[in-house]
Amino acid sequence: MAANEYVVRTKGLVKEFRMGEESVRALNGVDLDIKRGEYLSIMGPSGSGKSTLFNAIGGLDKPDSGSVFINDVDMAQLDARELAYLRCHTIGYIFQTFNLLPSMTALENVTLPTVFAGLTTDDGIERGIEVLNLVGLGHRLHHRPTQLSGGQQQRVAIARALANNPSIVLADEPTGNLDLKTGEEIIALLRELNKKQGVTIISATHDYKMVDVSDRVVWIRDGKIAKIEERADIELAVGAIKDESAH
Amino acid sequence: MSTHTVPASVGTPEQQITLPFSKAWEISMKSIKIRLGRSLITASGIMLGIAFFSSVRTVVLFPITQTGAAAEAARSRHSFLAIMALLVCFVGIMNSMLMSVTERFREIGTMKCLGALDQFIVTLFIIEAGIMGLLGSMIGWFFGWLIMVIPHLFGGGARDLTSAFFGGSAVQAVQSVLIGLFITLIACIPTARSAAKMPPAAALRSEI
């Protein structure tokens, strides 16, 4: 099963954005292989292209050239229905701004992906309660997003991402709108889900707290991979990273 | 197992299912309810436009006092006013619908991330616009009608309210509601369709 070892592979990803006359290369040839079940952080300063990479891996935006393979399927070959199926079943998304639907309660938000997956209402609610319990929000089922704190909203978003048992969870700056302590709790929760549920977590971030729990860290600079660090290197280098960030 | 058309490594990806209309209805109703204030503003935009149209049309049902060339002039003035009313109505409704779709780009992007098909999102907006268009037009017709009838009554025109007048009013009511609904849908569908077609990343990026 060598082919199955990697859950995501990208080959020569290029994405350009037009800014008036000039065009900026947000991604400039990114080759990245992501192993099944790993916790990977994509680090880099703002404007480095990490969100663009996140969008390309998640099938939220098309790269100008290069390809993304999810479970060995080339995403560019998928039509709208197949892409929707992939987003629904294979990938769970977590955003900096939570992006919960304001008109729905926590449980309804979490149930929505199961509706798209074709589950019956009863099965969806059962699954919704199960994942909300998993993220520690079993007592907030019927609250609306506005009645929840930032940390609780992000937990709902994590539960929603897990609703259809995806093999990948993509998180874009999941701690960006949270205070230090809440951010740590969210990171710990993601790590726990990664270990217990075996879900691959790919997180674009510039939060250094994320480095401590990652199996690998990919450093992006100017649309290219600057370096990839393994867990063993990270533990040695954490001090150095913190020094670097102080400058 | 037919693997000759696709390379074995690519496999055959499964397709997303189409959801029943009842699911879209359920989600739309929830959305209208929680956004009641916003929905009412959109609906009153439609209502005002149709009220203007309906008031102009109602006047035509009263007997014309002028004769000859003057009557002809009055008739063409009314047609002109009715056309203007429709134009104002169209622009007003278009504006309301554009706003109600664009302010929810992020929501559209989120739904697509969760596996919604473009058509499902368009259906959601058609249901919402349809309900607001229907209610707005009905209330709008009634207001426009009332605004013309009440002064006429006080002006001693009670004898003009014949069965022919009410018959004409009923026909106009149906016309107004159909026109209101039609304009609402015409304004909503292309906007919703282009919003649903956006790549989710672009929809999520929008700041409104």
Coordinates of C-alpha atoms in Angstrom, one line a residue:
Chain A
M1 CA 0.0 0.0 0.0
A2 CA 2.8 2.4 -0.8
A3 CA 0.6 4.5 -2.9
N4 CA -1.8 5.0 0.0
E5 CA 0.8 6.4 2.4
Y6 CA 0.2 9.9 1.2
V7 CA -3.2 11.4 1.6
V8 CA -2.3 14.6 -0.2
R9 CA 0.3 15.2 -2.8
T10 CA 0.9 18.5 -4.7
K11 CA 3.0 18.8 -7.8
G12 CA 4.4 22.1 -9.1
L13 CA 1.6 24.2 -7.8
V14 CA 1.5 27.7 -9.3
K15 CA -1.1 30.4 -8.6
E16 CA -0.9 34.0 -9.7
F17 CA -3.0 36.9 -8.6
R18 CA -3.4 40.1 -10.7
M19 CA -2.9 43.3 -8.8
G20 CA -3.7 45.9 -11.4
E21 CA -0.8 45.8 -13.9
E22 CA 1.4 43.5 -11.9
S23 CA 0.8 39.9 -11.3
V24 CA 2.0 38.3 -8.0
R25 CA 2.9 34.6 -7.8
A26 CA 1.3 33.5 -4.5
L27 CA 2.5 30.0 -5.2
N28 CA 5.6 29.3 -7.2
G29 CA 6.1 25.6 -7.7
V30 CA 5.1 23.8 -4.5
D31 CA 5.7 20.1 -4.3
L32 CA 4.4 18.6 -1.0
D33 CA 3.6 15.1 0.1
I34 CA 1.5 14.8 3.2
K35 CA 1.3 11.5 5.0
R36 CA -1.8 9.8 6.2
G37 CA -2.5 10.6 9.9
E38 CA 0.1 13.2 10.4
Y39 CA -0.3 16.6 12.0
L40 CA 1.3 19.1 9.5
S41 CA 1.6 22.8 10.0
I42 CA 2.2 25.2 7.1
M43 CA 4.0 28.2 8.6
G44 CA 5.0 31.4 7.1
P45 CA 4.5 35.2 7.4
S46 CA 1.3 36.8 6.0
G47 CA 1.5 37.0 2.2
S48 CA 3.8 34.0 2.0
G49 CA 1.2 32.0 0.1
K50 CA 0.1 29.6 2.9
S51 CA -3.6 30.5 2.6
T52 CA -3.3 30.0 -1.2
L53 CA -1.8 26.6 -0.6
F54 CA -4.5 25.8 1.9
N55 CA -7.2 26.8 -0.7
A56 CA -5.5 24.7 -3.4
I57 CA -5.3 21.6 -1.2
G58 CA -8.9 22.0 -0.1
G59 CA -10.2 22.4 -3.6
L60 CA -11.5 25.8 -2.7
D61 CA -9.6 27.5 -5.6
K62 CA -8.0 26.2 -8.8
P63 CA -4.3 26.5 -9.2
D64 CA -3.1 28.0 -12.5
S65 CA -0.8 25.1 -13.1
G66 CA 0.3 22.0 -11.2
S67 CA -1.9 19.4 -9.6
V68 CA -3.3 18.3 -6.3
F69 CA -3.9 14.7 -5.6
I70 CA -6.3 13.7 -2.7
N71 CA -6.1 10.0 -2.0
D72 CA -4.4 9.6 -5.4
V73 CA -7.3 11.4 -7.2
D74 CA -6.3 14.4 -9.3
M75 CA -8.6 17.1 -8.2
A76 CA -8.4 18.9 -11.6
Q77 CA -10.2 15.8 -13.1
L78 CA -13.2 16.1 -10.9
D79 CA -16.5 17.7 -12.1
A80 CA -18.6 19.9 -9.8
R81 CA -20.5 17.0 -8.3
E82 CA -17.4 14.9 -7.6
L83 CA -15.7 18.0 -6.1
A84 CA -18.7 18.6 -3.8
Y85 CA -18.6 15.0 -2.7
L86 CA -14.9 15.3 -1.9
R87 CA -15.5 18.5 0.1
C88 CA -18.4 16.8 1.9
H89 CA -16.9 13.4 2.7
T90 CA -13.1 13.6 2.6
I91 CA -12.2 17.1 3.8
G92 CA -13.3 19.0 6.9
Y93 CA -12.6 22.7 7.0
I94 CA -11.9 25.0 9.9
F95 CA -11.5 28.7 9.4
Q96 CA -10.0 31.6 11.4
T97 CA -13.4 33.3 11.4
F98 CA -15.3 30.1 12.4
N99 CA -17.8 30.6 9.5
L100 CA -20.7 29.1 11.4
L101 CA -24.2 29.9 9.9
P102 CA -25.7 32.5 12.1
S103 CA -29.3 31.3 11.5
M104 CA -28.6 27.8 12.9
T105 CA -27.9 26.4 16.4
A106 CA -24.7 24.6 17.2
L107 CA -26.3 21.3 16.6
E108 CA -27.9 22.4 13.3
N109 CA -24.6 23.8 12.1
V110 CA -22.9 20.4 12.9
T111 CA -25.7 18.5 11.3
L112 CA -25.6 20.4 8.0
P113 CA -22.8 18.4 6.4
T114 CA -24.6 15.2 7.2
V115 CA -27.7 16.6 5.4
F116 CA -25.5 17.2 2.3
A117 CA -24.1 13.6 2.8
G118 CA -27.7 12.3 2.6
L119 CA -28.1 11.1 6.2
T120 CA -31.6 11.0 7.6
T121 CA -32.5 13.7 10.1
D122 CA -32.4 11.3 13.0
D123 CA -29.0 9.8 12.0
G124 CA -27.6 13.3 11.4
I125 CA -28.7 14.6 14.8
E126 CA -27.3 11.5 16.5
R127 CA -24.0 12.0 14.7
G128 CA -24.1 15.8 15.5
I129 CA -24.5 15.1 19.3
E130 CA -21.7 12.6 19.1
V131 CA -19.2 15.0 17.6
L132 CA -20.3 17.9 19.8
N133 CA -19.7 15.7 22.8
L134 CA -16.3 14.8 21.4
V135 CA -15.3 18.5 21.3
G136 CA -16.8 19.1 24.8
L137 CA -19.9 21.0 23.8
G138 CA -22.6 18.5 24.6
H139 CA -24.2 21.0 26.9
R140 CA -24.5 23.8 24.2
L141 CA -26.4 22.0 21.5
H142 CA -29.2 24.5 21.0
H143 CA -27.2 27.7 21.3
R144 CA -26.7 30.0 18.4
P145 CA -23.2 31.1 17.3
T146 CA -23.9 34.6 18.8
Q147 CA -24.6 33.0 22.2
L148 CA -21.2 31.2 22.2
S149 CA -17.7 32.4 23.0
G150 CA -15.0 32.4 20.3
G151 CA -13.4 29.2 21.7
Q152 CA -16.8 27.5 21.8
Q153 CA -17.6 28.7 18.2
Q154 CA -14.4 27.2 17.0
R155 CA -15.2 23.9 18.8
V156 CA -18.5 23.8 17.0
A157 CA -16.6 24.4 13.7
I158 CA -14.3 21.5 14.6
A159 CA -17.3 19.3 15.3
R160 CA -18.8 20.3 12.0
A161 CA -15.6 19.5 10.2
L162 CA -15.6 16.0 11.7
A163 CA -19.3 15.3 11.1
N164 CA -18.8 13.2 8.0
N165 CA -15.7 11.4 9.3
P166 CA -13.3 13.1 6.9
S167 CA -9.8 11.7 6.3
I168 CA -8.3 15.2 6.3
V169 CA -9.1 18.3 8.4
L170 CA -7.8 21.5 6.9
A171 CA -7.5 24.4 9.4
D172 CA -6.7 28.0 8.2
E173 CA -5.4 30.0 11.1
P174 CA -7.7 28.2 13.6
T175 CA -6.3 30.2 16.5
G176 CA -6.1 33.5 14.8
N177 CA -9.2 35.0 16.4
L178 CA -8.7 33.5 19.8
D179 CA -6.8 34.6 22.9
L180 CA -3.7 32.7 24.0
K181 CA -5.3 30.3 26.4
T182 CA -8.3 29.4 24.2
G183 CA -5.9 29.0 21.3
E184 CA -3.9 26.5 23.3
E185 CA -7.1 24.6 24.1
I186 CA -8.1 24.4 20.4
I187 CA -4.6 23.2 19.5
A188 CA -4.7 20.6 22.2
L189 CA -8.1 19.5 20.9
L190 CA -6.9 19.2 17.3
R191 CA -3.9 17.2 18.4
E192 CA -6.1 14.8 20.5
L193 CA -8.4 14.3 17.5
N194 CA -5.4 13.6 15.3
K195 CA -4.1 11.0 17.7
K196 CA -7.4 9.4 18.7
Q197 CA -9.4 9.5 15.5
G198 CA -6.3 9.2 13.2
V199 CA -7.5 12.2 11.1
T200 CA -4.8 14.0 9.1
I201 CA -4.6 17.6 10.2
I202 CA -3.2 20.3 7.9
S203 CA -3.0 23.7 9.4
A204 CA -1.9 27.0 7.9
T205 CA -0.8 29.2 10.7
H206 CA 1.7 31.7 12.0
D207 CA 1.0 30.7 15.6
Y208 CA 4.2 29.3 17.1
K209 CA 2.2 27.3 19.7
M210 CA 1.2 25.1 16.7
V211 CA 4.9 24.0 16.2
D212 CA 5.0 22.1 19.5
V213 CA 2.4 19.6 18.5
S214 CA 3.1 19.2 14.8
D215 CA 4.7 16.1 13.3
R216 CA 6.1 18.2 10.5
V217 CA 6.3 21.9 9.8
V218 CA 6.5 23.2 6.3
W219 CA 7.9 26.7 6.1
I220 CA 6.6 28.8 3.2
R221 CA 8.3 31.9 1.9
D222 CA 7.5 33.9 -1.2
G223 CA 5.3 31.1 -2.6
K224 CA 7.9 28.4 -2.2
I225 CA 8.7 25.8 0.4
A226 CA 11.7 27.2 2.3
K227 CA 12.2 24.1 4.5
I228 CA 10.4 21.1 6.0
E229 CA 11.2 20.1 9.5
E230 CA 10.5 16.8 11.1
R231 CA 9.3 16.4 14.7
A232 CA 12.8 15.5 15.9
D233 CA 14.3 18.6 14.5
I234 CA 11.5 20.8 15.9
E235 CA 12.1 19.7 19.5
L236 CA 15.7 20.8 19.2
A237 CA 14.8 24.0 17.3
V238 CA 11.9 25.3 19.3
G239 CA 14.2 27.6 21.3
A240 CA 15.7 28.9 18.1
I241 CA 12.3 29.5 16.5
K242 CA 11.1 31.4 19.5
D243 CA 14.3 33.6 19.3
E244 CA 13.7 34.1 15.6
S245 CA 10.1 35.2 16.2
A246 CA 11.2 37.8 18.7
H247 CA 13.1 39.7 16.0
Chain B
M1 CA -15.0 -3.1 -12.3
S2 CA -14.2 -1.1 -15.4
T3 CA -10.7 0.3 -15.1
H4 CA -9.8 0.7 -18.8
T5 CA -11.3 4.2 -19.1
V6 CA -9.6 5.6 -16.1
P7 CA -6.1 4.8 -14.8
A8 CA -6.2 2.6 -11.8
S9 CA -4.5 5.1 -9.5
V10 CA -7.2 7.7 -10.3
G11 CA -10.1 5.4 -9.3
T12 CA -13.7 6.4 -9.8
P13 CA -14.7 9.2 -7.5
E14 CA -18.3 9.2 -6.1
Q15 CA -20.7 12.0 -6.9
Q16 CA -22.6 14.3 -4.6
I17 CA -26.3 13.5 -4.3
T18 CA -29.1 16.0 -5.1
L19 CA -31.1 17.0 -2.0
P20 CA -34.9 17.0 -1.9
F21 CA -36.7 20.3 -2.2
S22 CA -38.0 19.9 1.3
K23 CA -34.5 20.3 2.8
A24 CA -34.0 23.6 0.9
W25 CA -37.4 24.8 2.0
E26 CA -36.5 24.0 5.7
I27 CA -33.2 25.8 5.5
S28 CA -34.7 28.8 3.7
M29 CA -37.5 29.2 6.2
K30 CA -35.0 29.1 9.1
S31 CA -32.9 31.8 7.3
I32 CA -35.9 34.1 6.7
K33 CA -37.0 33.8 10.4
I34 CA -33.7 34.5 12.0
R35 CA -33.1 37.4 9.6
L36 CA -36.7 38.6 10.0
G37 CA -35.7 42.3 10.2
R38 CA -33.5 42.1 7.1
S39 CA -36.1 40.0 5.3
L40 CA -38.8 42.6 6.1
I41 CA -36.7 45.4 4.7
T42 CA -36.1 43.4 1.5
A43 CA -39.8 42.6 1.3
S44 CA -40.8 46.2 1.9
G45 CA -38.6 47.3 -1.0
I46 CA -40.6 45.0 -3.2
M47 CA -43.8 46.2 -1.5
L48 CA -43.2 49.9 -2.1
G49 CA -42.4 49.3 -5.8
I50 CA -45.5 47.3 -6.4
A51 CA -47.6 49.8 -4.3
F52 CA -46.5 52.6 -6.6
F53 CA -47.4 50.5 -9.6
S54 CA -50.7 49.4 -8.2
S55 CA -51.7 53.0 -7.2
V56 CA -51.1 54.2 -10.8
R57 CA -53.1 51.3 -12.2
T58 CA -56.0 51.7 -9.8
V59 CA -56.6 55.3 -10.9
V60 CA -57.4 54.0 -14.4
L61 CA -60.4 52.0 -13.0
F62 CA -62.2 55.2 -12.0
P63 CA -64.5 56.7 -14.6
I64 CA -62.7 59.3 -16.8
T65 CA -64.2 62.8 -16.4
Q66 CA -62.5 64.3 -19.4
T67 CA -63.7 63.8 -22.9
G68 CA -62.1 63.7 -26.4
A69 CA -58.5 64.7 -26.7
A70 CA -58.2 65.4 -22.9
A71 CA -59.2 61.8 -22.2
E72 CA -56.7 60.5 -24.7
A73 CA -54.0 62.6 -23.0
A74 CA -55.0 61.3 -19.5
R75 CA -54.8 57.8 -20.8
S76 CA -51.3 58.1 -22.3
R77 CA -50.2 59.9 -19.1
H78 CA -51.3 56.9 -17.1
S79 CA -49.6 54.4 -19.3
F80 CA -46.4 56.5 -19.0
L81 CA -46.7 56.5 -15.2
A82 CA -47.4 52.8 -15.1
I83 CA -44.2 52.1 -17.1
M84 CA -42.2 54.5 -14.9
A85 CA -43.6 52.7 -11.8
L86 CA -42.5 49.4 -13.2
L87 CA -39.0 50.7 -13.9
V88 CA -38.7 52.1 -10.4
C89 CA -40.0 48.9 -9.0
F90 CA -37.5 46.9 -11.0
V91 CA -34.5 48.9 -9.9
G92 CA -35.6 48.8 -6.3
I93 CA -36.2 45.1 -6.2
M94 CA -32.9 44.5 -8.1
N95 CA -31.1 46.5 -5.5
S96 CA -32.7 44.6 -2.6
M97 CA -31.9 41.2 -4.2
L98 CA -28.3 42.1 -5.0
M99 CA -27.8 43.2 -1.4
S100 CA -29.4 40.1 0.1
V101 CA -27.2 37.8 -2.0
T102 CA -23.8 39.7 -1.7
E103 CA -24.1 40.1 2.0
R104 CA -24.2 36.3 2.2
F105 CA -21.2 35.4 0.0
R106 CA -19.4 34.0 3.0
E107 CA -22.3 31.8 3.9
I108 CA -22.4 30.6 0.3
G109 CA -18.7 29.8 0.5
T110 CA -19.2 27.9 3.8
M111 CA -22.1 25.8 2.4
K112 CA -20.0 24.9 -0.6
C113 CA -17.2 23.8 1.7
L114 CA -19.7 21.5 3.5
G115 CA -20.6 19.9 0.2
A116 CA -23.5 22.0 -1.1
L117 CA -24.1 21.8 -4.9
D118 CA -24.4 25.1 -6.8
Q119 CA -28.0 24.3 -7.7
F120 CA -28.9 23.8 -4.1
I121 CA -27.6 27.3 -3.2
V122 CA -29.6 28.8 -6.1
T123 CA -32.7 26.9 -4.9
L124 CA -32.3 28.4 -1.4
F125 CA -32.2 31.9 -2.8
I126 CA -35.2 31.3 -5.2
I127 CA -37.3 30.0 -2.3
E128 CA -36.4 33.0 -0.1
A129 CA -36.9 35.5 -2.9
G130 CA -40.1 33.8 -4.0
I131 CA -41.6 34.1 -0.5
M132 CA -40.5 37.7 -0.1
G133 CA -41.7 38.6 -3.6
L134 CA -45.1 37.0 -3.1
L135 CA -45.8 38.6 0.3
G136 CA -44.3 42.0 -0.7
S137 CA -46.3 42.1 -3.9
M138 CA -49.6 41.2 -2.3
I139 CA -49.2 43.7 0.5
G140 CA -47.9 46.3 -1.9
W141 CA -50.8 45.9 -4.3
F142 CA -53.3 46.3 -1.4
F143 CA -51.5 49.5 -0.1
G144 CA -51.4 51.0 -3.5
W145 CA -55.0 50.3 -4.1
L146 CA -56.1 51.6 -0.6
I147 CA -54.1 54.8 -1.1
M148 CA -56.1 55.6 -4.2
V149 CA -59.5 54.4 -3.0
I150 CA -59.6 56.2 0.3
P151 CA -59.2 59.7 -1.0
H152 CA -61.7 58.9 -3.8
L153 CA -64.2 57.9 -1.2
F154 CA -63.7 61.1 0.8
G155 CA -64.0 63.1 -2.5
G156 CA -67.6 61.8 -2.8
G157 CA -66.7 59.1 -5.3
A158 CA -68.4 56.2 -3.5
R159 CA -70.7 55.6 -6.4
D160 CA -67.7 54.8 -8.6
L161 CA -66.9 51.7 -6.5
T162 CA -69.1 49.5 -8.7
S163 CA -68.8 45.7 -9.1
A164 CA -66.9 46.5 -12.4
F165 CA -64.4 48.5 -10.3
F166 CA -63.9 45.6 -7.9
G167 CA -63.7 43.1 -10.8
G168 CA -61.0 45.3 -12.4
S169 CA -59.2 45.6 -9.1
A170 CA -59.1 41.8 -8.7
V171 CA -57.5 41.4 -12.2
Q172 CA -55.0 44.1 -11.3
A173 CA -54.2 42.4 -8.0
V174 CA -53.3 39.2 -9.8
Q175 CA -51.3 41.2 -12.4
S176 CA -49.4 43.1 -9.7
V177 CA -48.5 40.0 -7.7
L178 CA -47.3 38.1 -10.9
I179 CA -45.3 41.1 -12.0
G180 CA -43.7 41.6 -8.5
L181 CA -42.9 37.9 -8.3
F182 CA -41.5 37.8 -11.8
I183 CA -39.3 40.9 -11.3
T184 CA -38.0 39.5 -7.9
L185 CA -37.0 36.2 -9.5
I186 CA -35.5 37.9 -12.6
A187 CA -33.4 40.0 -10.2
C188 CA -32.5 37.1 -7.9
I189 CA -31.7 34.1 -10.1
P190 CA -28.7 35.5 -12.1
T191 CA -27.2 37.0 -9.0
A192 CA -27.6 33.8 -7.0
R193 CA -26.3 31.7 -9.8
S194 CA -23.1 33.7 -10.3
A195 CA -22.6 33.7 -6.5
A196 CA -23.0 30.0 -6.3
K197 CA -20.6 29.5 -9.2
M198 CA -17.8 31.4 -7.4
P199 CA -14.9 29.3 -6.2
P200 CA -15.5 28.9 -2.4
A201 CA -12.2 30.6 -1.7
A202 CA -13.4 33.8 -3.4
A203 CA -16.7 33.7 -1.7
L204 CA -15.1 33.2 1.7
R205 CA -12.6 36.1 1.1
S206 CA -15.4 38.7 0.6
E207 CA -15.7 41.1 3.5
I208 CA -19.2 42.5 3.9

